[in-house]
Short mmCIF file of C-alpha atoms in Angstrom, two decimals:
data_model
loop_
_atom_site.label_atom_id
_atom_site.label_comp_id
_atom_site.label_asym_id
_atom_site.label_seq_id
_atom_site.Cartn_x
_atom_site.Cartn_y
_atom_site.Cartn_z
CA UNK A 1 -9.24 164.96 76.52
CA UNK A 2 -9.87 161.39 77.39
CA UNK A 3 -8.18 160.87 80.87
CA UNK A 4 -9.28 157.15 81.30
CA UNK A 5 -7.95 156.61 77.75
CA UNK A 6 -5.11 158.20 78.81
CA UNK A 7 -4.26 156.85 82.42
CA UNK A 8 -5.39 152.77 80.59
CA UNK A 9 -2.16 153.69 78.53
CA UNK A 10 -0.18 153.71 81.89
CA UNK A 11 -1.38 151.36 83.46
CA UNK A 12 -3.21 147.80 81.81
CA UNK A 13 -6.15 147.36 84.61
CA UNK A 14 -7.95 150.40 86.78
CA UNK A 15 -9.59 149.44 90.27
CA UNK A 16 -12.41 151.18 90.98
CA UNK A 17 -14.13 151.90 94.46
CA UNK A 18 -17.06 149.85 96.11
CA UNK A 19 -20.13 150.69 97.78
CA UNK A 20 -21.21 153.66 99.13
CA UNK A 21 -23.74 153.65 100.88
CA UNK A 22 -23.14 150.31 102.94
CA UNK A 23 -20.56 152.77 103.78
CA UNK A 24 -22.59 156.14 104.60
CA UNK A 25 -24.85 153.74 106.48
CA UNK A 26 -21.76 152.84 108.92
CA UNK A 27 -21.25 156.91 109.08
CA UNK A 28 -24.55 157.32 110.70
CA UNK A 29 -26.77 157.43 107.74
CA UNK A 30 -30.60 156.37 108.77
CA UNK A 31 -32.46 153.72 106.79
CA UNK A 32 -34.82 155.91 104.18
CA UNK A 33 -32.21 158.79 104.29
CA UNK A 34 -31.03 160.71 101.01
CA UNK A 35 -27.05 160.05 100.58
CA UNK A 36 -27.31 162.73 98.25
CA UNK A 37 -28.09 165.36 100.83
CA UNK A 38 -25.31 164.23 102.88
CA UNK A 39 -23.14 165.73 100.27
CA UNK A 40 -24.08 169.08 101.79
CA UNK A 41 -24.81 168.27 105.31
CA UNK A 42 -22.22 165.85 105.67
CA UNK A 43 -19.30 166.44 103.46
CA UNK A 44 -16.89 165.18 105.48
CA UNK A 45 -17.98 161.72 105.81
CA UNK A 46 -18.92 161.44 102.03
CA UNK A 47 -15.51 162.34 101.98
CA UNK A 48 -14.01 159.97 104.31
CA UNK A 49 -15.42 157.41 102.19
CA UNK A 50 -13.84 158.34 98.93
CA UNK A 51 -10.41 158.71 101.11
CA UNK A 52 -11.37 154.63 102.58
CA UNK A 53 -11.08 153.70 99.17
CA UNK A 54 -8.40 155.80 97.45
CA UNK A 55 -6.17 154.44 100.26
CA UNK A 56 -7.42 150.82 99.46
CA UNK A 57 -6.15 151.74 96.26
CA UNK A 58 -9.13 152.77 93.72
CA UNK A 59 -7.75 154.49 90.93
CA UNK A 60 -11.46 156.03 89.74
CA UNK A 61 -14.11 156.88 92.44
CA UNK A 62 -17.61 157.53 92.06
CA UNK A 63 -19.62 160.18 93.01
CA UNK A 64 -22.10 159.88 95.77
CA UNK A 65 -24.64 160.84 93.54
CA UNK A 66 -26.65 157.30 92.35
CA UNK A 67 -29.97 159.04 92.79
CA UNK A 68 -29.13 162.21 91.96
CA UNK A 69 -31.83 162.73 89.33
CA UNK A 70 -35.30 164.88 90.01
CA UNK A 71 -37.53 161.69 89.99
CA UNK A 72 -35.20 160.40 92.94
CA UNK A 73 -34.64 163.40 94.93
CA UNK A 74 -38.25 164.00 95.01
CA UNK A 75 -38.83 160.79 97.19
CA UNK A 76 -37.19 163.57 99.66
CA UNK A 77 -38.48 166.89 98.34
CA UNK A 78 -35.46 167.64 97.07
CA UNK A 79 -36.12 168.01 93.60
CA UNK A 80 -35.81 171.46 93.19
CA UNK A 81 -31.59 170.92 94.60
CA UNK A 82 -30.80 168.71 91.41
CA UNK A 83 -27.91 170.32 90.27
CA UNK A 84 -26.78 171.95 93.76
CA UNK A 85 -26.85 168.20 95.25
CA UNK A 86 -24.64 166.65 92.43
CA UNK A 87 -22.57 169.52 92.21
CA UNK A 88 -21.44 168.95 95.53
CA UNK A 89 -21.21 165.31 94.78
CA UNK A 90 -18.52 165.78 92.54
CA UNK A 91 -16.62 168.60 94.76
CA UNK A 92 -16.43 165.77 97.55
CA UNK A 93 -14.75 162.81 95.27
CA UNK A 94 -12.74 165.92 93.31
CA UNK A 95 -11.01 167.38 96.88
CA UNK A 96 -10.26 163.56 97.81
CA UNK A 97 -9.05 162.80 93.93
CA UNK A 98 -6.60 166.05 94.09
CA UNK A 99 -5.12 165.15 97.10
CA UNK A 100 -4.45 161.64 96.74
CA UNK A 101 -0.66 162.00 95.18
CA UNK A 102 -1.22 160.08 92.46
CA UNK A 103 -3.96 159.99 89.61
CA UNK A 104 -6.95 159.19 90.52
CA UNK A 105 -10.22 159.84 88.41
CA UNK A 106 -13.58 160.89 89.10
CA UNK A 107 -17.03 159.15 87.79
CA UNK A 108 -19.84 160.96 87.98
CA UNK A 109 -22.59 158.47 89.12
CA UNK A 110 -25.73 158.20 87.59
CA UNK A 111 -28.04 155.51 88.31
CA UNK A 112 -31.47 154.82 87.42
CA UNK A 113 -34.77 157.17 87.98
CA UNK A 114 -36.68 154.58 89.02
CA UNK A 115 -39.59 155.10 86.79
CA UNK A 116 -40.46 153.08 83.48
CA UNK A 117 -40.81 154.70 79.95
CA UNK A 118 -43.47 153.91 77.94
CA UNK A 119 -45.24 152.21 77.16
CA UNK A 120 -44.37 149.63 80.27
CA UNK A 121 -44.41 152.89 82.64
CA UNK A 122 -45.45 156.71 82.33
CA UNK A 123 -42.04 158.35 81.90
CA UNK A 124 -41.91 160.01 78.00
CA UNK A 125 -38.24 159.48 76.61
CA UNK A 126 -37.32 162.81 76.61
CA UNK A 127 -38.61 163.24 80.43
CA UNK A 128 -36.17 160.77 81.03
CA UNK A 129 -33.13 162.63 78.54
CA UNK A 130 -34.07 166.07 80.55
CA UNK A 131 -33.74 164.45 84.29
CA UNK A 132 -29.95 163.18 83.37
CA UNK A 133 -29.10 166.44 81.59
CA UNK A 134 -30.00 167.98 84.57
CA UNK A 135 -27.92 165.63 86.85
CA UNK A 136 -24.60 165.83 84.78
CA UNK A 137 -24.74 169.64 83.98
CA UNK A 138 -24.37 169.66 88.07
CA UNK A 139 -21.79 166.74 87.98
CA UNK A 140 -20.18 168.81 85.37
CA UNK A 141 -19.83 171.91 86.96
CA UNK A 142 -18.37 169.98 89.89
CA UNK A 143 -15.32 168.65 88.23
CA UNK A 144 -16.02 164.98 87.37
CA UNK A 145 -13.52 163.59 84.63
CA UNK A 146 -15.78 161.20 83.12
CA UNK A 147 -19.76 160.57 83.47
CA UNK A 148 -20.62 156.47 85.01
CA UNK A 149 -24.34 155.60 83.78
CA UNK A 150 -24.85 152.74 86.14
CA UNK A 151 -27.21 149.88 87.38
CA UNK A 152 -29.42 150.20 84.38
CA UNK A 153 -32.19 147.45 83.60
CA UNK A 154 -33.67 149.19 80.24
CA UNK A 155 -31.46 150.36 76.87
CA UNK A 156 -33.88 152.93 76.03
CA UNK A 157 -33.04 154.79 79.49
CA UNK A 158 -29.33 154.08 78.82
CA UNK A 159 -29.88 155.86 75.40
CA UNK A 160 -31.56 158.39 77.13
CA UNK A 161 -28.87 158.82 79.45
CA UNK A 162 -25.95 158.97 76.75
CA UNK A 163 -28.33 161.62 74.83
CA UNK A 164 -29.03 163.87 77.78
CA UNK A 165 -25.20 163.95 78.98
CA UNK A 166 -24.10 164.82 75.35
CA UNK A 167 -26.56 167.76 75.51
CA UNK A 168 -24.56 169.39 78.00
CA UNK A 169 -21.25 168.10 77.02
CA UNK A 170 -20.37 166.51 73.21
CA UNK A 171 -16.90 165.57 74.92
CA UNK A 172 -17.08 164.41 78.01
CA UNK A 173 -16.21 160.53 78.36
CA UNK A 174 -18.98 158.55 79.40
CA UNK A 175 -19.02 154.54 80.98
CA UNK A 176 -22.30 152.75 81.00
CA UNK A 177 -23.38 149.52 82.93
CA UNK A 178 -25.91 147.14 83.50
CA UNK A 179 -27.20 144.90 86.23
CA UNK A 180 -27.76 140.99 85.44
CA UNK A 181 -29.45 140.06 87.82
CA UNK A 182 -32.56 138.41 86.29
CA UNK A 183 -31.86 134.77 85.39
CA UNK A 184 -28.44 136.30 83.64
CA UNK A 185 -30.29 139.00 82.05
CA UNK A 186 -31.09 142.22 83.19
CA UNK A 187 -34.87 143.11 85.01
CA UNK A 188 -36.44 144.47 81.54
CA UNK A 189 -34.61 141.08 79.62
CA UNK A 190 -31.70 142.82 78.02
CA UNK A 191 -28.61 140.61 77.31
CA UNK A 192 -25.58 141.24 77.49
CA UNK A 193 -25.25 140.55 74.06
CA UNK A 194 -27.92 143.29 72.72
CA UNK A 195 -26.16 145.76 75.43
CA UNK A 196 -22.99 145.68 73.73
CA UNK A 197 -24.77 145.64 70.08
CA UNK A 198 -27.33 148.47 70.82
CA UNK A 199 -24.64 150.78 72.75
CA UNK A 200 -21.52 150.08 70.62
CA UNK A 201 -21.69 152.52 67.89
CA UNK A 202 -23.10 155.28 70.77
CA UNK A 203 -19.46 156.74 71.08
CA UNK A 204 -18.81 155.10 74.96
CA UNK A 205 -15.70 154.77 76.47
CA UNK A 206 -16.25 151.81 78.53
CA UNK A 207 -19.51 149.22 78.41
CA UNK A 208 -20.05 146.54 81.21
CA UNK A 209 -21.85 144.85 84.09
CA UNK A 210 -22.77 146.05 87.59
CA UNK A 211 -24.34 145.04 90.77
CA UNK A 212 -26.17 141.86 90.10
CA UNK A 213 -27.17 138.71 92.36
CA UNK A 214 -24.04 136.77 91.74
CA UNK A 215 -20.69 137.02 90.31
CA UNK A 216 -21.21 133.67 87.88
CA UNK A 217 -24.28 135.99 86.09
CA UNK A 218 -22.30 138.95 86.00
CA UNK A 219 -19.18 137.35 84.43
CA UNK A 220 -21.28 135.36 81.84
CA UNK A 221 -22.97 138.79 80.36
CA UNK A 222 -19.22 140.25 80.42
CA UNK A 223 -18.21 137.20 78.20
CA UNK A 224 -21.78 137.60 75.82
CA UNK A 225 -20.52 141.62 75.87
CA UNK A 226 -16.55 140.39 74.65
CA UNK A 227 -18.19 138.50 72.24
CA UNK A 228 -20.41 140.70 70.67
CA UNK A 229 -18.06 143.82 70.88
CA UNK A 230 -14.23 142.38 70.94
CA UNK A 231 -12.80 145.89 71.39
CA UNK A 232 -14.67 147.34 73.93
CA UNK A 233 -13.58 148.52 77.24
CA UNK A 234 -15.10 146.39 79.76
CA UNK A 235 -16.13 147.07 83.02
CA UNK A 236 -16.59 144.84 86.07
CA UNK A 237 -18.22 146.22 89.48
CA UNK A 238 -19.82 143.21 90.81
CA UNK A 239 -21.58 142.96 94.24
CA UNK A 240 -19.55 141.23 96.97
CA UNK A 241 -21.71 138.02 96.15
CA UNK A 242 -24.81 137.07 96.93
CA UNK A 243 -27.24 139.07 98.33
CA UNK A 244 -29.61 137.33 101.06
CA UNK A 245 -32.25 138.71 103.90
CA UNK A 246 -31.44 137.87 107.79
CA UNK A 247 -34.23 139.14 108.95
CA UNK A 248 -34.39 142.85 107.86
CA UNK A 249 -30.59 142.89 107.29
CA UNK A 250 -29.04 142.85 103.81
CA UNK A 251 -26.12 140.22 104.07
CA UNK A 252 -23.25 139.16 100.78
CA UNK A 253 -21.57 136.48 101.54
CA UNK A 254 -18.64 137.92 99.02
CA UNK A 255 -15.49 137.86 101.59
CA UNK A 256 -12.62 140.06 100.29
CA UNK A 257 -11.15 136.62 99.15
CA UNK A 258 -14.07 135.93 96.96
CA UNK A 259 -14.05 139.53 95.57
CA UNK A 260 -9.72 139.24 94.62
CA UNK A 261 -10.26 135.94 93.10
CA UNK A 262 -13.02 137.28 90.71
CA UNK A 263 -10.99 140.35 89.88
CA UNK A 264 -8.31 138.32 88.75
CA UNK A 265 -10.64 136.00 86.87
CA UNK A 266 -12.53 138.92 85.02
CA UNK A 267 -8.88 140.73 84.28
CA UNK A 268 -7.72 137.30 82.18
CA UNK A 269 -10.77 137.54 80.69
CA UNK A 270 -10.38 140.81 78.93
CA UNK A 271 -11.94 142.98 81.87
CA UNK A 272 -9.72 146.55 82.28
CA UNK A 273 -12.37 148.67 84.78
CA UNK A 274 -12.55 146.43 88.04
CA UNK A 275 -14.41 147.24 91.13
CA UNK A 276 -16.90 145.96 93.47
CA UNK A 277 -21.14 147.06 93.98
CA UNK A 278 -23.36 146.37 96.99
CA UNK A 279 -21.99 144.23 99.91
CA UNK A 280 -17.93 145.32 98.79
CA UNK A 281 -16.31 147.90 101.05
CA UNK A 282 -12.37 149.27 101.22
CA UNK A 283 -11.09 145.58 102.63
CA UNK A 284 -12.44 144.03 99.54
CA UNK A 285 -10.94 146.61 97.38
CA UNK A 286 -7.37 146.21 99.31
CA UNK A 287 -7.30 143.29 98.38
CA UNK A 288 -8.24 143.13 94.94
CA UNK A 289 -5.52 145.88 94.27
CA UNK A 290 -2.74 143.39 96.36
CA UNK A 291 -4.16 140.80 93.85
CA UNK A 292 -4.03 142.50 90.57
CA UNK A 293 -0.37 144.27 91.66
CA UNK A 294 0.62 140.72 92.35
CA UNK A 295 1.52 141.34 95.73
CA UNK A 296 -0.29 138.16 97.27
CA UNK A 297 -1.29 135.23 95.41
CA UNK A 298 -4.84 134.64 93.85
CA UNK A 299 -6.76 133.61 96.48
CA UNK A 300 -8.31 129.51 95.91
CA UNK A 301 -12.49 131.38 96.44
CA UNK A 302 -14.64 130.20 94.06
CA UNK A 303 -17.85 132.07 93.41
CA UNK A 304 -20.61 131.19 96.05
CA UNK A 305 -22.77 128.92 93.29
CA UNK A 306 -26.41 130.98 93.03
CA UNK A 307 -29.00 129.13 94.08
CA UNK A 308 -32.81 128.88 92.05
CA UNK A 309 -34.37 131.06 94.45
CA UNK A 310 -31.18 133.49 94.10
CA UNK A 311 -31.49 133.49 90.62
CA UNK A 312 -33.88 136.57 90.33
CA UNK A 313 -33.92 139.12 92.88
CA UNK A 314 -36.77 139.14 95.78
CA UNK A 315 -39.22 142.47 95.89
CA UNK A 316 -37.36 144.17 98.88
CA UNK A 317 -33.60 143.47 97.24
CA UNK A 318 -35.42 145.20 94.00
CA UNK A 319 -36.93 148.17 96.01
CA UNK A 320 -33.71 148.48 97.83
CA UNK A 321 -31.66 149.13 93.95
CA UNK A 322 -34.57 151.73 93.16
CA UNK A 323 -34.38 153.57 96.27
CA UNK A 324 -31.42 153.32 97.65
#
């Protein structure tokens, strides 16, 4: 059973949730921490986050579980805890989902490893397979509705991805997205284009674009995608703008004004799965659902134009996506 098929037939556009760990970080989490853990230590507030944005009004919610896989828990020696960890991930967002009153879906999260395949890096392919098969058998267990493979630079760890959920699960519904936020294509080159050509015949529910360095990038690899692919399910979860250093702090300039006026841009372009990335938080997703419900008129916010030097992302802004 195909619950997001099912609950797009009820309803034309689905908000999804923001950040989470902008949010974990307001909770008390400590620069170089493992949000992952927290899903054991700290249930609660992983919790508290998923309630922040169901009561925005996020009809799917991810799972706190982004670096769930071994080659990112072991940057805290928790490696051995793979499927314990996102187990627990998906028990958080599934109490919050069940108690929300209404429907409300849960993604289970799974972002990059952080290491390269061959030959660019030292990862084999089915290293890479085994690591996600590990992460959604836990997500699995835990009660997600539908696996999110998100924040991807490279195809080839997107296939491997797809190919290590399906060996746990032939059935399970399963979203994949990339970031664009290399001179509009993604860190390894990949189009948006040859994303929605390579993965289209992979049996997704849902392709599309997260994260990024600006929204005008993001939305130009969701038009390459519409092109390429005209029935796809799209997806949308752009950060709140522009990302930019004040000093050591991470600032977007994306204002919940800027974030409502893209969601309505993206939706009459096609877009059905909107939601915000880094920098967006419950106001920002408030306000995107008063905009799409037509509560409050589209809000005049342009997209903050991207600069040359915001064109590709800096070092630190890349180490930050890998080890977040």
């Amino acid at each position: 059973m195909n619950k997001l098929l099912e609950l797009l037939q009820k309803q034309s556009v689905l908000l999804l949730d923001g950040a989470m760990g902008t949010e974990l970080f307001k909770r008390g989490l400590i620069s170089g921490g493992c949000p992952e853990e927290w899903n054991v230590s700290h249930p609660d507030r992983v919790q508290d986050v998923h309630r922040a944005y169901v009561e925005a009004g996020s009809d799917i919610i991810l799972t706190n579980s982004f670096g769930g896989t071994r080659y990112r828990l072991k940057l805290h020696n928790l490696q051995d805890r793979v499927v314990e960890l996102n187990r627990a991930a998906a028990q958080n967002a599934r109490a919050v989902a069940d108690a929300a009153g209404r429907t409300v879906l849960v993604a289970g999260s799974m972002g990059p490893t952080g290491e390269l395949l061959i030959p660019m890096g030292s990862m084999r392919y089915e290293e890479c397979r085994d690591a996600f098969a590990e992460q959604a058998r836990g997500l699995i267990e835990g009660g997600v509705d539908l696996l999110w493979i998100e924040t991807m630079s490279d195809l080839n760890e997107v296939k491997a991805a797809i190919e290590g959920v399906r060996t746990v699960s032939p059935e399970i519904p399963i979203c994949a997205t990339m970031s664009y936020d290399t001179r509009g294509r993604t860190m390894m080159g990949v189009t948006g284009a040859q994303m929605a050509k390579e993965l289209a015949g992979l049996g997704l529910t849902a392709i599309g674009a997260n994260c990024g360095n600006n929204l005008i990038d993001t939305e130009a690899a969701l038009a390459e995608m519409r092109a390429a692919a005209p029935d796809m399910i799209l997806i949308a979860k752009a950060n709140a703008g522009m990302p930019r250093y004040e000093g050591d702090k991470l600032i977007y300039d994306g204002t919940p004004e800027v974030m409502a006026a893209y969601a309505d841009r993206v939706r009459r372009n096609g877009v059905t799965l909107i939601g915000g990335c880094c920098g967006s938080g419950p106001a920002h997703i408030r306000m995107m659902r008063q905009v799409l419900d037509g509560v409050i008129p589209v809000p005049e916010a342009p997209p903050p134009t991207p600069s040359a030097a915001a064109s590709e992302p800096t070092g630190r802004i890349r180490e930050r996506r890998v080890r977040r």
